[in-house]
Coordinates of C-alpha atoms in Angstrom, one line a residue:
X355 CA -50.5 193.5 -171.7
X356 CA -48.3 196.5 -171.0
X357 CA -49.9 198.5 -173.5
X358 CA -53.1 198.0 -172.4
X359 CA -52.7 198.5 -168.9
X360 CA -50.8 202.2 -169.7
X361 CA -53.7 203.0 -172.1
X362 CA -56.6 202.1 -168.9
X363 CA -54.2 203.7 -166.5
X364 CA -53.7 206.6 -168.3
X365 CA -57.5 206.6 -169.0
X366 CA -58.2 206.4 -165.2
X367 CA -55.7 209.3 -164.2
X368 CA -57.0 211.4 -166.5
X369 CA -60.4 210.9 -165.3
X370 CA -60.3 212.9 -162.0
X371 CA -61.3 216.4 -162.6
X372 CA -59.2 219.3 -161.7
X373 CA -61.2 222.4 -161.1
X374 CA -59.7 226.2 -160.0
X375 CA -62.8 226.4 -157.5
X376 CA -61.7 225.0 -154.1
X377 CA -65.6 224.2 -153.5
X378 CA -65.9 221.9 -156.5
X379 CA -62.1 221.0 -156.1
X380 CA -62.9 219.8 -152.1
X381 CA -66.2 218.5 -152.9
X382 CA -65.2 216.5 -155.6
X383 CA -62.5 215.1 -153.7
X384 CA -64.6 214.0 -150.3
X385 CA -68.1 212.9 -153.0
X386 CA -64.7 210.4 -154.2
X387 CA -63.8 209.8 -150.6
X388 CA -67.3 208.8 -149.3
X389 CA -68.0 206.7 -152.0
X390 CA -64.9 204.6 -152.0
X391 CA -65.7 204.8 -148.2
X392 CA -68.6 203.2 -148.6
X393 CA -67.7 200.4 -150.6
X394 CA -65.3 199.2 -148.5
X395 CA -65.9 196.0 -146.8
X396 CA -63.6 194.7 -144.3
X397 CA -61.1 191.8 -145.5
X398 CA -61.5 188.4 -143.9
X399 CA -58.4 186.9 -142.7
X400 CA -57.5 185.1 -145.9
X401 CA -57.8 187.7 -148.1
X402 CA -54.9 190.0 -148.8
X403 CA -55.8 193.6 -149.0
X404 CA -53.3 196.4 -151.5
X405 CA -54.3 199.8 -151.4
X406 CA -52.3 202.6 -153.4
X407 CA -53.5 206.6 -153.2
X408 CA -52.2 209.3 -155.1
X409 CA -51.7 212.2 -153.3
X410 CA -52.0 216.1 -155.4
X411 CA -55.6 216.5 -156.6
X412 CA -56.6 213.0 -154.9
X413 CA -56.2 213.2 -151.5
X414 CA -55.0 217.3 -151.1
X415 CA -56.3 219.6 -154.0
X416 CA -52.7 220.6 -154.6
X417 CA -53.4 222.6 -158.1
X418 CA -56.1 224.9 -157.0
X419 CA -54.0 225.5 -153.7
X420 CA -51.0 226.8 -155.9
X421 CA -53.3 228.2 -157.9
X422 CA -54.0 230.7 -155.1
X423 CA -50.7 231.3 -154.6
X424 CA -50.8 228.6 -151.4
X425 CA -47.3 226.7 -151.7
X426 CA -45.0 225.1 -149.1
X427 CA -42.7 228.6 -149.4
X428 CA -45.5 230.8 -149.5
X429 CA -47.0 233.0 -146.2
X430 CA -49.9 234.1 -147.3
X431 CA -53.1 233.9 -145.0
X432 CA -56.2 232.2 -145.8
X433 CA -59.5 233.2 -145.7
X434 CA -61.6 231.5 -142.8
X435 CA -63.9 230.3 -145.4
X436 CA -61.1 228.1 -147.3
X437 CA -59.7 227.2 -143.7
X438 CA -62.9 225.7 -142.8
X439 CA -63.8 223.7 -146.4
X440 CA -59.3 222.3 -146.3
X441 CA -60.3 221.0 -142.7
X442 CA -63.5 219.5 -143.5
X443 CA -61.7 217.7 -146.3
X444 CA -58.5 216.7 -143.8
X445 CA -61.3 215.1 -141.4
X446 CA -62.1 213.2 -144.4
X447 CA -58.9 212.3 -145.7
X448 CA -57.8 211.2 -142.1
X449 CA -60.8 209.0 -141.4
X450 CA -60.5 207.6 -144.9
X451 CA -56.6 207.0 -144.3
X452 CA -57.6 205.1 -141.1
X453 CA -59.8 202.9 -142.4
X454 CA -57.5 201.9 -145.4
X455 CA -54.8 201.4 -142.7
X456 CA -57.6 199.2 -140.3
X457 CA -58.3 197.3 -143.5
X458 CA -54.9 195.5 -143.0
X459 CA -52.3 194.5 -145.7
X460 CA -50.4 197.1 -147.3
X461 CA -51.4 201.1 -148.0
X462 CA -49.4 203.3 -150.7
X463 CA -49.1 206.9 -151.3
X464 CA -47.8 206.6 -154.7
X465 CA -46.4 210.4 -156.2
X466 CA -45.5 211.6 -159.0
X467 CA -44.0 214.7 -156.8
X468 CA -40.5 214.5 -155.4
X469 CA -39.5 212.6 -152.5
X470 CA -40.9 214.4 -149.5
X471 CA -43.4 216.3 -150.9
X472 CA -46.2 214.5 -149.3
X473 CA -44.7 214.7 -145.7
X474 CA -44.1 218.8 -146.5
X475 CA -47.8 219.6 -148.1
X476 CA -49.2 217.0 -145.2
X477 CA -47.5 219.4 -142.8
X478 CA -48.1 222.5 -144.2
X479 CA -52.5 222.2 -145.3
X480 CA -53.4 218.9 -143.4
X481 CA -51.5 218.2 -140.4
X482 CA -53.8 215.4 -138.5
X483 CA -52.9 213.7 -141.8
X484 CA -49.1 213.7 -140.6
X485 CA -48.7 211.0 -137.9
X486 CA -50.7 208.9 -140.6
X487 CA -48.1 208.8 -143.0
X488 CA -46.2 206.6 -140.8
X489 CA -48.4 204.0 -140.9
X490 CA -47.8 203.5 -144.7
X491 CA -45.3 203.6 -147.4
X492 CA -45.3 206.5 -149.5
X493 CA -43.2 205.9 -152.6
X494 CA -42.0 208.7 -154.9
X495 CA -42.7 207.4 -158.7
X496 CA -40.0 210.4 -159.8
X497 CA -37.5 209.9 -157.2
X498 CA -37.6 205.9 -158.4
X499 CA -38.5 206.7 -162.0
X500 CA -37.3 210.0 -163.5
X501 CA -33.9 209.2 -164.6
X502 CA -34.9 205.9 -166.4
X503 CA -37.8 207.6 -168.0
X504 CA -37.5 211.3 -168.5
X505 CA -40.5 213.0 -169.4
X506 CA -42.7 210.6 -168.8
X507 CA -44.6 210.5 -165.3
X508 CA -47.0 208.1 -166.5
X509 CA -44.3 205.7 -166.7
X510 CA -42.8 206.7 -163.8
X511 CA -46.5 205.8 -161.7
X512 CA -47.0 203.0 -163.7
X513 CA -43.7 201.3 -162.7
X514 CA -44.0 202.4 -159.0
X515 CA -47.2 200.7 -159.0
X516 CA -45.9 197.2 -161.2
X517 CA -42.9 196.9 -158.6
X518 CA -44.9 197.5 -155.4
X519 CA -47.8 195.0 -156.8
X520 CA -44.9 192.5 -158.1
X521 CA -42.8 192.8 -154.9
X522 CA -46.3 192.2 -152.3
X523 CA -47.4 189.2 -154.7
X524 CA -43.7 188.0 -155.0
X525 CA -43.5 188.0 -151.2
X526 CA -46.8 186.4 -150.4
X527 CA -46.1 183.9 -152.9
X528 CA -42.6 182.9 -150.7
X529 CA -44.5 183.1 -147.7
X530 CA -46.7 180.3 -149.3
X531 CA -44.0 177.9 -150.1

């Protein structure tokens, strides 16, 4: 069943496009955002609700940022135009994030980046999306991963999420008993 589940998850990561146009890049991002929005219906007691988010080109269009030369080291200015679209997008990324979190059960950020990358980019192109971050667990899939599987971040995601799924069922399943 592993084998299957790395060939659909692999098949689902790749699916998200990756454009070098910060319109199509933010657009595609918050059409993704208001749809899962959308279909969201809030959990009855009984149910349990997981939620894991990736973060670059999911949540923050982190290639066609660097692309532009926009990275955590770098000074340069942005235009007024991409100020306005990156905080259209971080209004949507915060409300989505607060609904996850009002959902109840447990939210992931799950990253292939290294520890603290999310907190650093979340400060740097979306900070309302900061005091978030402490209402959920954001889990580095490289930190965790790397040295058991070099070269191989879909393993190292694929692993993060297995443990995290195992460990919530594992302790619901205790709780039970």
């Amino acid at each position: 069943w592993e084998a299957i589940f790395l060939r659909e998850f692999a098949r689902f990561v790749g699916s998200y496009a990756i454009t070098d146009h910060i319109d199509e890049s933010i657009a595609h991002t918050t059409e993704r955002l208001r749809v899962f929005y959308r279909n969201l219906r809030p959990l009855t007691a009984e149910k349990k609700c997981f939620q894991i988010f990736d973060w670059d080109d999911t949540l923050l269009p982190s290639s066609f940022l660097s692309s532009q030369g926009y990275r955590l080291d770098s000074q340069k200015e942005m235009s007024q135009d991409l100020k306005n679209q990156l905080a259209q997008l971080e209004k949507s990324v915060v409300a989505f994030m607060k609904m996850a979190i009002a959902q109840g059960g447990r939210v992931y950020i799950i990253t292939n980046a290294e520890q603290g990358w999310v907190e650093l980019s979340a400060a740097k192109f979306m900070p309302s999306v900061v005091p978030l971050l402490a209402s959920l667990e954001v889990i580095s899939a490289r930190t965790r991963y790397e040295d058991r599987f070099p070269e191989s971040p879909l393993q190292w995601k694929y692993y993060a999420f297995q443990n995290n799924l195992a460990k919530a069922f594992t302790n619901d399943l205790k709780a039970k008993s």
